Amino acid sequence: MTVEDPDSGTDAQGADPGEDPLALRLEGLILGAERRYTPFQAARSAGVSMELASRFWRAMGFADIGQAKALTEADVLALRRLAGLVEAGLLSEAMAVQVARSTGQTTARLAEWQIDSFLEGLTEPPEPGMTRTEVTYPIVELLLPELEEFLVYVWRRQLAASAGRVVQAADDEEMVDRRLAVGFADLVGFTRLTRRMEEEELGELVEAFETTAADLVAANGGRLIKTLGDEVLYAADDAGVAAEIALRLIETMAHDETMPELRVGMAFGTVTTRMGDVFGTTVNLASRLTSIAPKDAVLVDTAFAEELIRTQDAPSSEAEAAEEAAAAEKEGEEPPEYRFALQPMWQRPVRGLGVVEPWLLTRRDLG
């Protein structure tokens, strides 16, 4: 969104003469409004400066459009709402821009996926002689209200879950800098696979991996932070939850012959959260542990191991577990039932983090 460009080459309706008529019809259908405003007119109608309007527009991920008459009443309303939140003191200007950026980045990825993986399949011509353009508009017209309702539903559910986690934080600092278990799961030998597999096969493998990982993380109480093709990053409030997810990922992938081996690295500690992502030394350590983990194995840092011991999810050693079992048997009581076993590994220097002592995490043999 930039200031006037008198030579924009658009007609009175804001359409570029070279624009596809179907694309314009689809835009009108999806936006629910016609093009009425230039960027300058939209900013003026919203009562905001052109500079602030441009910041919001770019933060949402949209390109500068010169002085084309390409904006709608909805664009004006969005600018007015963001500016209103700032004027009311509910958000700082910087926070409002961050809201625009986080929303834009999230929905851009969703929209790309829906078009690439969803609409392309649905709009395949059903009969010989029909073109895709002839079936796209009615399909979008039917799907749009349902997808919109579903998007709002999922967003509200996610917002409720996130709000619940925040209000349970011990103090205000913990709302931003929290103690979490962070895990990276990485496909082994992915670079070699990219040289051997066709693009379509590789895409299917990545999609299967991401889908499986996302389902396992969610089902077991974790949160998927992001996917990076051959790697997923997830977090959990509880170290035991994160450990269960890691081992289930390893076990599930090991039973799938189409999948490469997997390795997982996890760390526990203070994590800074921003725009749905996580940052800090704990995250870096989890990433480094992943890079040195053996195939089909899980490595955790000392803080993670200590947390599992503290919560009695794992014994400090098998010798201690045996002593506890013997003492319980002597007293006629049930011994502790630990879910996981921890084995200290060799100490080694990790780039940027000094010397660390990884622990090998496994399920404990209760037989």
Short mmCIF file of C-alpha atoms in Angstrom, two decimals:
data_model
loop_
_atom_site.label_atom_id
_atom_site.label_comp_id
_atom_site.label_asym_id
_atom_site.label_seq_id
_atom_site.Cartn_x
_atom_site.Cartn_y
_atom_site.Cartn_z
CA MET A 1 0.00 0.00 0.00
CA THR A 2 1.76 3.14 -1.19
CA VAL A 3 0.80 6.69 -2.06
CA GLU A 4 -0.49 7.88 -5.41
CA ASP A 5 0.77 6.48 -8.65
CA PRO A 6 -1.13 8.37 -11.37
CA ASP A 7 0.18 6.01 -14.03
CA SER A 8 -1.12 2.84 -12.42
CA GLY A 9 -2.87 1.77 -15.62
CA THR A 10 -6.09 0.63 -13.95
CA ASP A 11 -9.63 1.38 -15.08
CA ALA A 12 -12.31 3.17 -13.10
CA GLN A 13 -13.19 -0.03 -11.25
CA GLY A 14 -9.61 -0.63 -10.17
CA ALA A 15 -9.10 -3.60 -12.48
CA ASP A 16 -5.93 -4.00 -14.43
CA PRO A 17 -6.82 -4.57 -18.11
CA GLY A 18 -4.66 -7.68 -18.07
CA GLU A 19 -6.39 -9.29 -15.08
CA ASP A 20 -8.31 -12.52 -15.56
CA PRO A 21 -12.09 -11.94 -15.39
CA LEU A 22 -12.60 -15.17 -13.43
CA ALA A 23 -9.95 -14.13 -10.91
CA LEU A 24 -11.80 -10.86 -10.41
CA ARG A 25 -15.14 -12.67 -9.99
CA LEU A 26 -13.57 -15.03 -7.45
CA GLU A 27 -12.07 -12.12 -5.57
CA GLY A 28 -15.44 -10.42 -5.38
CA LEU A 29 -17.08 -13.65 -4.21
CA ILE A 30 -14.49 -14.32 -1.51
CA LEU A 31 -14.18 -10.75 -0.25
CA GLY A 32 -17.89 -10.11 -0.48
CA ALA A 33 -17.35 -6.55 -1.69
CA GLU A 34 -16.28 -4.71 -4.82
CA ARG A 35 -13.15 -2.67 -5.29
CA ARG A 36 -13.85 0.91 -4.30
CA TYR A 37 -10.77 2.51 -2.76
CA THR A 38 -7.21 3.40 -3.57
CA PRO A 39 -4.79 2.93 -0.66
CA PHE A 40 -4.88 6.65 0.07
CA GLN A 41 -8.69 6.72 0.03
CA ALA A 42 -8.88 3.64 2.28
CA ALA A 43 -6.52 5.18 4.84
CA ARG A 44 -8.47 8.44 4.82
CA SER A 45 -11.83 6.67 5.17
CA ALA A 46 -10.45 4.62 8.08
CA GLY A 47 -9.13 7.78 9.75
CA VAL A 48 -5.52 6.58 9.90
CA SER A 49 -2.32 7.95 8.46
CA MET A 50 -1.04 6.57 5.20
CA GLU A 51 2.14 5.51 6.99
CA LEU A 52 0.27 3.45 9.59
CA ALA A 53 -2.05 1.97 6.95
CA SER A 54 1.00 0.86 4.95
CA ARG A 55 2.56 -0.72 8.04
CA PHE A 56 -0.62 -2.70 8.75
CA TRP A 57 -0.98 -3.73 5.11
CA ARG A 58 2.59 -4.96 4.78
CA ALA A 59 2.43 -6.69 8.17
CA MET A 60 -0.53 -8.70 6.90
CA GLY A 61 1.71 -9.90 4.06
CA PHE A 62 0.28 -7.96 1.14
CA ALA A 63 2.35 -6.33 -1.58
CA ASP A 64 2.36 -2.62 -2.33
CA ILE A 65 -0.31 -1.89 -4.93
CA GLY A 66 0.56 1.63 -5.97
CA GLN A 67 -2.55 3.73 -6.40
CA ALA A 68 -4.75 1.02 -7.88
CA LYS A 69 -8.39 1.12 -6.87
CA ALA A 70 -8.20 -2.39 -5.41
CA LEU A 71 -9.41 -2.10 -1.80
CA THR A 72 -12.87 -2.76 -0.42
CA GLU A 73 -15.04 -1.67 2.47
CA ALA A 74 -13.68 -4.66 4.42
CA ASP A 75 -10.14 -3.29 4.08
CA VAL A 76 -11.28 0.06 5.46
CA LEU A 77 -13.05 -1.65 8.36
CA ALA A 78 -9.95 -3.74 9.19
CA LEU A 79 -7.77 -0.62 9.30
CA ARG A 80 -10.35 1.17 11.42
CA ARG A 81 -10.54 -1.71 13.90
CA LEU A 82 -6.78 -2.01 14.35
CA ALA A 83 -6.40 1.75 14.72
CA GLY A 84 -9.32 1.78 17.16
CA LEU A 85 -7.63 -0.75 19.40
CA VAL A 86 -4.57 1.50 19.50
CA GLU A 87 -6.60 4.64 20.16
CA ALA A 88 -8.48 2.91 22.99
CA GLY A 89 -5.21 1.96 24.62
CA LEU A 90 -5.92 -1.76 24.36
CA LEU A 91 -2.92 -2.32 22.10
CA SER A 92 0.23 -0.36 21.46
CA GLU A 93 0.93 0.50 17.84
CA ALA A 94 3.76 -2.03 17.80
CA MET A 95 1.46 -4.72 19.20
CA ALA A 96 -1.23 -3.95 16.63
CA VAL A 97 1.32 -4.39 13.86
CA GLN A 98 2.38 -7.67 15.47
CA VAL A 99 -1.27 -8.81 15.54
CA ALA A 100 -1.55 -8.01 11.84
CA ARG A 101 1.70 -9.85 11.07
CA SER A 102 0.92 -13.00 13.06
CA THR A 103 -2.58 -13.23 11.60
CA GLY A 104 -1.32 -12.63 8.08
CA GLN A 105 1.45 -15.21 8.30
CA THR A 106 -0.81 -17.89 9.74
CA THR A 107 -3.70 -17.39 7.34
CA ALA A 108 -1.41 -17.03 4.31
CA ARG A 109 -0.08 -20.52 4.88
CA LEU A 110 -3.58 -21.87 5.40
CA ALA A 111 -4.86 -20.22 2.23
CA GLU A 112 -1.93 -21.54 0.17
CA TRP A 113 -2.54 -25.06 1.45
CA GLN A 114 -6.25 -24.91 0.73
CA ILE A 115 -5.70 -23.78 -2.83
CA ASP A 116 -2.77 -26.11 -3.58
CA SER A 117 -4.05 -29.27 -1.93
CA PHE A 118 -7.79 -28.81 -1.71
CA LEU A 119 -9.32 -26.69 -4.43
CA GLU A 120 -7.07 -27.99 -7.19
CA GLY A 121 -8.40 -31.50 -6.64
CA LEU A 122 -12.02 -30.42 -6.33
CA THR A 123 -11.97 -28.30 -9.46
CA GLU A 124 -10.73 -30.96 -11.82
CA PRO A 125 -13.14 -30.83 -14.79
CA PRO A 126 -15.85 -33.43 -14.12
CA GLU A 127 -16.64 -33.92 -17.80
CA PRO A 128 -14.63 -33.82 -21.03
CA GLY A 129 -14.81 -30.43 -22.65
CA MET A 130 -15.34 -28.53 -19.39
CA THR A 131 -12.62 -26.24 -18.17
CA ARG A 132 -11.46 -25.81 -14.61
CA THR A 133 -12.59 -22.20 -14.67
CA GLU A 134 -16.17 -23.34 -15.36
CA VAL A 135 -16.35 -25.34 -12.15
CA THR A 136 -14.14 -23.27 -9.82
CA TYR A 137 -16.61 -20.46 -9.10
CA PRO A 138 -19.59 -22.63 -8.04
CA ILE A 139 -17.34 -24.87 -5.94
CA VAL A 140 -15.87 -21.88 -4.09
CA GLU A 141 -19.36 -20.42 -3.68
CA LEU A 142 -20.53 -23.61 -1.96
CA LEU A 143 -17.44 -24.14 0.20
CA LEU A 144 -16.73 -20.58 1.33
CA PRO A 145 -19.34 -20.21 4.12
CA GLU A 146 -18.61 -23.68 5.51
CA LEU A 147 -14.84 -23.16 5.55
CA GLU A 148 -15.29 -19.73 7.12
CA GLU A 149 -17.43 -21.11 9.94
CA PHE A 150 -14.98 -23.94 10.54
CA LEU A 151 -12.02 -21.55 10.64
CA VAL A 152 -13.71 -19.38 13.26
CA TYR A 153 -14.62 -22.46 15.31
CA VAL A 154 -11.04 -23.80 15.33
CA TRP A 155 -9.65 -20.36 16.12
CA ARG A 156 -11.97 -19.97 19.10
CA ARG A 157 -11.02 -23.43 20.35
CA GLN A 158 -7.31 -22.65 20.05
CA LEU A 159 -7.80 -19.26 21.69
CA ALA A 160 -9.62 -20.86 24.62
CA ALA A 161 -6.82 -23.40 25.08
CA SER A 162 -4.10 -20.73 24.92
CA ALA A 163 -5.96 -18.43 27.30
CA GLY A 164 -6.34 -21.29 29.75
CA ARG A 165 -2.60 -21.90 29.75
CA VAL A 166 -1.86 -18.22 30.31
CA VAL A 167 -4.19 -17.74 33.28
CA GLN A 168 -2.69 -20.80 34.94
CA ALA A 169 0.80 -19.26 34.76
CA ALA A 170 2.38 -18.67 38.16
CA ASP A 171 3.11 -14.98 37.51
CA ASP A 172 3.15 -12.35 34.77
CA GLU A 173 6.71 -13.19 33.71
CA GLU A 174 5.76 -16.82 33.21
CA MET A 175 3.18 -15.77 30.62
CA VAL A 176 6.01 -14.89 28.23
CA ASP A 177 9.01 -16.75 29.63
CA ARG A 178 7.75 -20.17 30.68
CA ARG A 179 9.30 -23.47 31.67
CA LEU A 180 8.43 -25.94 28.94
CA ALA A 181 9.59 -29.22 27.49
CA VAL A 182 10.64 -28.68 23.87
CA GLY A 183 11.25 -31.43 21.35
CA PHE A 184 12.56 -31.68 17.80
CA ALA A 185 11.81 -34.79 15.71
CA ASP A 186 13.98 -35.14 12.62
CA LEU A 187 13.89 -37.58 9.70
CA VAL A 188 17.32 -39.20 9.28
CA GLY A 189 18.97 -38.99 5.84
CA PHE A 190 16.37 -36.65 4.37
CA THR A 191 18.91 -34.85 2.17
CA ARG A 192 19.86 -38.15 0.50
CA LEU A 193 16.18 -38.91 -0.05
CA THR A 194 15.69 -35.64 -1.91
CA ARG A 195 18.26 -36.80 -4.48
CA ARG A 196 16.69 -40.24 -4.96
CA MET A 197 12.95 -39.61 -4.89
CA GLU A 198 10.68 -37.93 -7.37
CA GLU A 199 9.23 -34.62 -6.25
CA GLU A 200 5.71 -36.02 -5.92
CA GLU A 201 6.92 -38.98 -3.82
CA LEU A 202 8.95 -36.66 -1.62
CA GLY A 203 5.96 -34.39 -1.12
CA GLU A 204 3.78 -37.33 -0.12
CA LEU A 205 6.40 -38.55 2.37
CA VAL A 206 6.74 -35.11 3.98
CA GLU A 207 2.97 -34.73 4.19
CA ALA A 208 2.59 -38.17 5.77
CA PHE A 209 5.32 -37.38 8.31
CA GLU A 210 3.88 -34.00 9.22
CA THR A 211 0.34 -35.40 9.49
CA THR A 212 1.40 -38.31 11.68
CA ALA A 213 3.53 -36.10 13.90
CA ALA A 214 0.82 -33.46 14.26
CA ASP A 215 -1.78 -36.08 15.20
CA LEU A 216 0.47 -37.74 17.78
CA VAL A 217 1.52 -34.44 19.35
CA ALA A 218 -2.06 -33.23 19.68
CA ALA A 219 -3.52 -36.55 20.85
CA ASN A 220 -1.00 -36.86 23.65
CA GLY A 221 -1.35 -33.34 25.03
CA GLY A 222 1.45 -31.44 23.32
CA ARG A 223 1.42 -28.44 20.98
CA LEU A 224 2.85 -28.49 17.48
CA ILE A 225 4.88 -25.30 17.10
CA LYS A 226 5.91 -25.68 13.46
CA THR A 227 6.92 -28.10 10.74
CA LEU A 228 10.07 -27.73 8.67
CA GLY A 229 9.66 -30.43 6.04
CA ASP A 230 11.88 -33.12 7.52
CA GLU A 231 11.58 -31.82 11.08
CA VAL A 232 8.83 -30.90 13.53
CA LEU A 233 9.08 -28.76 16.65
CA TYR A 234 6.66 -29.33 19.50
CA ALA A 235 6.29 -28.28 23.13
CA ALA A 236 4.51 -29.47 26.25
CA ASP A 237 4.01 -28.06 29.73
CA ASP A 238 4.90 -31.42 31.26
CA ALA A 239 8.13 -33.34 30.64
CA GLY A 240 6.31 -36.67 30.93
CA VAL A 241 3.90 -35.65 28.17
CA ALA A 242 6.78 -34.61 25.91
CA ALA A 243 8.59 -37.89 26.63
CA GLU A 244 5.51 -39.94 25.74
CA ILE A 245 5.14 -38.04 22.46
CA ALA A 246 8.78 -38.59 21.54
CA LEU A 247 8.65 -42.34 22.11
CA ARG A 248 5.31 -42.69 20.30
CA LEU A 249 6.78 -40.85 17.32
CA ILE A 250 9.74 -43.23 17.23
CA GLU A 251 7.52 -46.31 17.63
CA THR A 252 4.98 -45.20 15.02
CA MET A 253 7.56 -44.31 12.38
CA ALA A 254 9.48 -47.53 13.01
CA HIS A 255 6.38 -49.54 12.06
CA ASP A 256 5.99 -47.65 8.77
CA GLU A 257 8.27 -49.17 6.12
CA THR A 258 7.88 -46.13 3.88
CA MET A 259 9.41 -43.82 6.48
CA PRO A 260 13.11 -43.22 7.20
CA GLU A 261 14.44 -43.55 10.72
CA LEU A 262 13.63 -40.80 13.18
CA ARG A 263 15.60 -39.15 15.94
CA VAL A 264 14.36 -36.86 18.69
CA GLY A 265 16.08 -34.35 20.96
CA MET A 266 14.39 -32.70 23.94
CA ALA A 267 15.26 -30.13 26.58
CA PHE A 268 13.42 -28.65 29.55
CA GLY A 269 13.71 -25.09 30.78
CA THR A 270 12.76 -21.47 30.30
CA VAL A 271 11.38 -20.70 26.85
CA THR A 272 10.39 -17.37 25.35
CA THR A 273 7.18 -17.49 23.32
CA ARG A 274 6.48 -15.03 20.52
CA MET A 275 3.75 -15.17 17.86
CA GLY A 276 3.20 -18.88 18.42
CA ASP A 277 6.90 -19.73 18.14
CA VAL A 278 9.42 -20.56 20.86
CA PHE A 279 12.95 -19.23 21.34
CA GLY A 280 15.86 -19.43 23.72
CA THR A 281 18.67 -21.64 24.93
CA THR A 282 16.31 -24.50 25.75
CA VAL A 283 15.10 -24.62 22.15
CA ASN A 284 18.66 -24.43 20.81
CA LEU A 285 19.74 -27.26 23.10
CA ALA A 286 16.87 -29.48 21.95
CA SER A 287 17.89 -28.85 18.35
CA ARG A 288 21.54 -29.72 19.05
CA LEU A 289 20.55 -32.92 20.88
CA THR A 290 18.50 -33.95 17.85
CA SER A 291 21.52 -33.61 15.58
CA ILE A 292 23.59 -35.99 17.75
CA ALA A 293 20.83 -38.47 18.64
CA PRO A 294 21.23 -42.04 17.32
CA LYS A 295 18.71 -43.36 14.80
CA ASP A 296 15.33 -44.26 16.28
CA ALA A 297 16.38 -42.87 19.66
CA VAL A 298 15.53 -40.00 22.00
CA LEU A 299 18.12 -37.84 23.77
CA VAL A 300 17.20 -35.40 26.55
CA ASP A 301 19.22 -32.86 28.51
CA THR A 302 20.01 -33.05 32.22
CA ALA A 303 17.20 -30.64 33.19
CA PHE A 304 14.69 -32.81 31.33
CA ALA A 305 15.99 -35.95 33.05
CA GLU A 306 15.83 -34.25 36.47
CA GLU A 307 12.24 -33.18 35.81
CA LEU A 308 11.20 -36.75 34.95
CA ILE A 309 12.86 -37.95 38.16
CA ARG A 310 11.18 -35.20 40.19
CA THR A 311 7.73 -36.10 38.87
CA GLN A 312 8.46 -39.83 39.42
CA ASP A 313 8.06 -40.60 35.73
CA ALA A 314 11.55 -42.14 35.77
CA PRO A 315 13.95 -43.43 38.44
CA SER A 316 17.31 -41.77 38.84
CA SER A 317 18.84 -45.18 38.13
CA GLU A 318 17.78 -48.80 37.76
CA ALA A 319 19.70 -49.59 40.94
CA GLU A 320 17.53 -47.14 42.87
CA ALA A 321 14.39 -48.58 41.28
CA ALA A 322 15.46 -52.08 42.35
CA GLU A 323 16.07 -50.90 45.93
CA GLU A 324 12.65 -49.23 46.03
CA ALA A 325 10.99 -52.37 44.69
CA ALA A 326 12.74 -54.53 47.32
CA ALA A 327 11.75 -52.14 50.11
CA ALA A 328 8.14 -52.04 48.93
CA GLU A 329 7.96 -55.83 48.75
CA LYS A 330 9.33 -56.09 52.26
CA GLU A 331 6.61 -53.74 53.52
CA GLY A 332 3.93 -55.48 51.47
CA GLU A 333 3.37 -52.41 49.31
CA GLU A 334 3.27 -51.79 45.59
CA PRO A 335 6.57 -50.48 44.19
CA PRO A 336 6.62 -47.25 42.18
CA GLU A 337 5.64 -47.74 38.52
CA TYR A 338 8.00 -45.65 36.48
CA ARG A 339 7.09 -45.12 32.81
CA PHE A 340 10.52 -44.21 31.48
CA ALA A 341 14.14 -45.17 31.89
CA LEU A 342 17.11 -42.81 31.68
CA GLN A 343 20.65 -43.75 30.77
CA PRO A 344 23.42 -41.13 31.03
CA MET A 345 25.48 -40.85 27.85
CA TRP A 346 28.91 -39.45 27.18
CA GLN A 347 29.55 -35.81 27.90
CA ARG A 348 30.38 -33.83 24.82
CA PRO A 349 30.81 -30.21 23.73
CA VAL A 350 27.87 -28.74 21.84
CA ARG A 351 28.46 -25.75 19.60
CA GLY A 352 27.45 -22.54 21.32
CA LEU A 353 26.23 -24.30 24.47
CA GLY A 354 29.34 -25.70 26.11
CA VAL A 355 29.62 -29.26 27.46
CA VAL A 356 26.35 -31.15 27.89
CA GLU A 357 25.50 -34.59 29.23
CA PRO A 358 22.74 -36.18 27.13
CA TRP A 359 20.52 -38.87 28.57
CA LEU A 360 19.05 -41.68 26.50
CA LEU A 361 15.29 -41.89 27.09
CA THR A 362 13.51 -45.25 26.68
CA ARG A 363 10.41 -46.96 27.93
CA ARG A 364 11.01 -48.84 31.12
CA ASP A 365 10.63 -52.59 30.92
CA LEU A 366 7.98 -53.34 33.51
CA GLY A 367 8.13 -57.07 32.88
#
